[in-house]
Short mmCIF file of C-alpha atoms in Angstrom, two decimals:
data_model
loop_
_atom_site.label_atom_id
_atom_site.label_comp_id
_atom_site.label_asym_id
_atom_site.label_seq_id
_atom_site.Cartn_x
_atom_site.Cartn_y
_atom_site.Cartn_z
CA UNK I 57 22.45 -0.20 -42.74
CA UNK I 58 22.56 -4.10 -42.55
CA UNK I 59 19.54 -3.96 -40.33
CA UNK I 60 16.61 -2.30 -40.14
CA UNK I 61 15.94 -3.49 -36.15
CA UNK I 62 18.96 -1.35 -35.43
CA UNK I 63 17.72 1.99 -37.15
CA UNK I 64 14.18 1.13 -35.13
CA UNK I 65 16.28 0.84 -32.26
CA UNK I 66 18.44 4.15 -32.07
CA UNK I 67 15.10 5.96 -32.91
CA UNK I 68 12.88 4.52 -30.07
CA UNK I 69 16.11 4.85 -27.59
CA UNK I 70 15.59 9.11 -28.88
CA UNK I 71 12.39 8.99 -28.52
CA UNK I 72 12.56 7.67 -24.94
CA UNK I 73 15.47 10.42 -24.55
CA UNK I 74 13.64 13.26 -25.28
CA UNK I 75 10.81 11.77 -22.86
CA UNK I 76 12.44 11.31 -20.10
CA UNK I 77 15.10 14.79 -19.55
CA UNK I 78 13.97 16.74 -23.07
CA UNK I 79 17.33 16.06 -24.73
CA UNK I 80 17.38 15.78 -28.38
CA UNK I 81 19.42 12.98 -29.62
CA UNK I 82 19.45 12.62 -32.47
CA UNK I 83 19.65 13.71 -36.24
CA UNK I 84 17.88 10.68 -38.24
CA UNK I 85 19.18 12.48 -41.93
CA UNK I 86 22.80 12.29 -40.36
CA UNK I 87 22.24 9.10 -39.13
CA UNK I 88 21.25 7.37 -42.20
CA UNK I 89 23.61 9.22 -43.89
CA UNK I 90 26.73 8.20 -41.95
CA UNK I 91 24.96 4.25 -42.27
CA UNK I 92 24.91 5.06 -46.13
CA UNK I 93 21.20 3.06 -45.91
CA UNK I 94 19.53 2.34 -49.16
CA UNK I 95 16.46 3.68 -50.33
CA UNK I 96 14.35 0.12 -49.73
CA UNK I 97 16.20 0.55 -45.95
CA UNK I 98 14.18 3.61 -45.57
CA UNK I 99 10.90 2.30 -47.07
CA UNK I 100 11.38 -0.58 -44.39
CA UNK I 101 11.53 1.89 -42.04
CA UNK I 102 8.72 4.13 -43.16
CA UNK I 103 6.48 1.14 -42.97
CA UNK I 104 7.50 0.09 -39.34
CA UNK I 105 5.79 -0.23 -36.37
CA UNK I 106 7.92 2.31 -34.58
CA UNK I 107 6.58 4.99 -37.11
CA UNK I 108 3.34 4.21 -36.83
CA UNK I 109 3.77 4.72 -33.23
CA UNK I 110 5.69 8.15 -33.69
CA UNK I 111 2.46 8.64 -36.03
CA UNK I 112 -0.06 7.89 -33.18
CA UNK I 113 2.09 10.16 -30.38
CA UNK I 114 1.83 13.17 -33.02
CA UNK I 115 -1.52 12.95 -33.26
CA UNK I 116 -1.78 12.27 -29.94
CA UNK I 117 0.44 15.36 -29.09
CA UNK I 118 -1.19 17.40 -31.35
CA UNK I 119 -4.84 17.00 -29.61
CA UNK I 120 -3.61 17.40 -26.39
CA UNK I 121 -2.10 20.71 -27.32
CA UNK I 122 -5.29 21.78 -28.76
CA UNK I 123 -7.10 20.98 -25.63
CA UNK I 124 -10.69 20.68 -25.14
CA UNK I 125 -13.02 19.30 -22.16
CA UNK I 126 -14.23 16.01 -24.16
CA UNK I 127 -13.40 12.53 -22.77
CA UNK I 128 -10.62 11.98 -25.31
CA UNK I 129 -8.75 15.19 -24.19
CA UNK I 130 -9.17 14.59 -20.56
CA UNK I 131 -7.46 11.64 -21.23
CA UNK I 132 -4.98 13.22 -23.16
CA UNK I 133 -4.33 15.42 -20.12
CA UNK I 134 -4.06 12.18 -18.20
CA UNK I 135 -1.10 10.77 -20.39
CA UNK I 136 1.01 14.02 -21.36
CA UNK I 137 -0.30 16.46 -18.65
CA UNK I 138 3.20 16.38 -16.80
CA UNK I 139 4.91 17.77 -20.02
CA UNK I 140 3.54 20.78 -19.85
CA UNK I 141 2.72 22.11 -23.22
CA UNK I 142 5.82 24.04 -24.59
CA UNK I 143 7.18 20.51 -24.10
CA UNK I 144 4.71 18.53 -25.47
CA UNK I 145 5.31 21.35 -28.95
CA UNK I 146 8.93 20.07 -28.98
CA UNK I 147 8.52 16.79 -28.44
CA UNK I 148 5.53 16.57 -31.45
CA UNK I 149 8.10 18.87 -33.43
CA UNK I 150 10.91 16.51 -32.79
CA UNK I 151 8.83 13.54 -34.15
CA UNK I 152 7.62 15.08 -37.06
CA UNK I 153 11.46 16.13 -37.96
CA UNK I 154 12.05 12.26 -37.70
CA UNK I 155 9.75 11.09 -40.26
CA UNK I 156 10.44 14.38 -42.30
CA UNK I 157 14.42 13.31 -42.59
CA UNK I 158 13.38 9.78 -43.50
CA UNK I 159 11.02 11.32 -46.32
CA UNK I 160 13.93 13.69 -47.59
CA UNK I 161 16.31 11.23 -47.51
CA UNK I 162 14.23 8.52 -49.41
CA UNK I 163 13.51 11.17 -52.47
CA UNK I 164 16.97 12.01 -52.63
CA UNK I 165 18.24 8.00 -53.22
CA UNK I 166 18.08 6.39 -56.29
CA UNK I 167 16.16 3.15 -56.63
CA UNK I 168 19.27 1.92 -58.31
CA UNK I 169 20.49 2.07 -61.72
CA UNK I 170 18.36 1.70 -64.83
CA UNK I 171 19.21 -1.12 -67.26
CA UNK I 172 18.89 0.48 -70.78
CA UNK I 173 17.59 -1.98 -73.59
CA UNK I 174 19.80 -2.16 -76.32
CA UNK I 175 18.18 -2.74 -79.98
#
């Protein structure tokens, strides 16, 4: 892809997708794919602050569905309580598939070809 901003962008416009009506947008394998990005694209990516966000909104996802009567899960309640929890299981799912795509498609790029050293 020629720029990184745009992958960040079509993922956080998904992600607010899936928030707002539950609709699935989007396949991030196909989408880098089709964009025939580079391995380094995806290492860009992987280090972004839009994944560290999807990180925090698993995690985040993942304690609310566990539930619990602490502070930190009342609060959780507080932010994701209108999902309902079948939901909130897609929604985490659909994040994790995100960063699992971006992982799968990262191994299966080369770095780029290897100079040999001729004696």
């Amino acid at each position: 892809m020629d720029n990184i901003w745009e992958i960040e962008s079509i993922v956080e416009n998904s992600i607010d997708c899936i928030f707002k009506n539950g609709r699935v947008m989007l396949n991030m394998y196909d989408l880098l794919k089709s964009n025939k990005a580079t391995k380094r694209d995806v290492e860009v990516f992987l280090e972004s602050q839009t994944v560290k966000n999807i990180t925090l909104t698993i995690y985040d996802l993942e304690d609310y569905l566990e539930g619990g009567n602490d502070d930190q899960h009342k609060q959780l309640r507080e932010a994701y309580g209108h999902l309902g929890k079948p939901e909130a299981r897609k929604i985490k799912n659909y994040l994790e598939q995100i960063l699992k795509d971006c992982w799968q498609y990262g191994k299966e790029k080369r770095s780029g070809r290897r100079r040999t050293i001729s004696k």
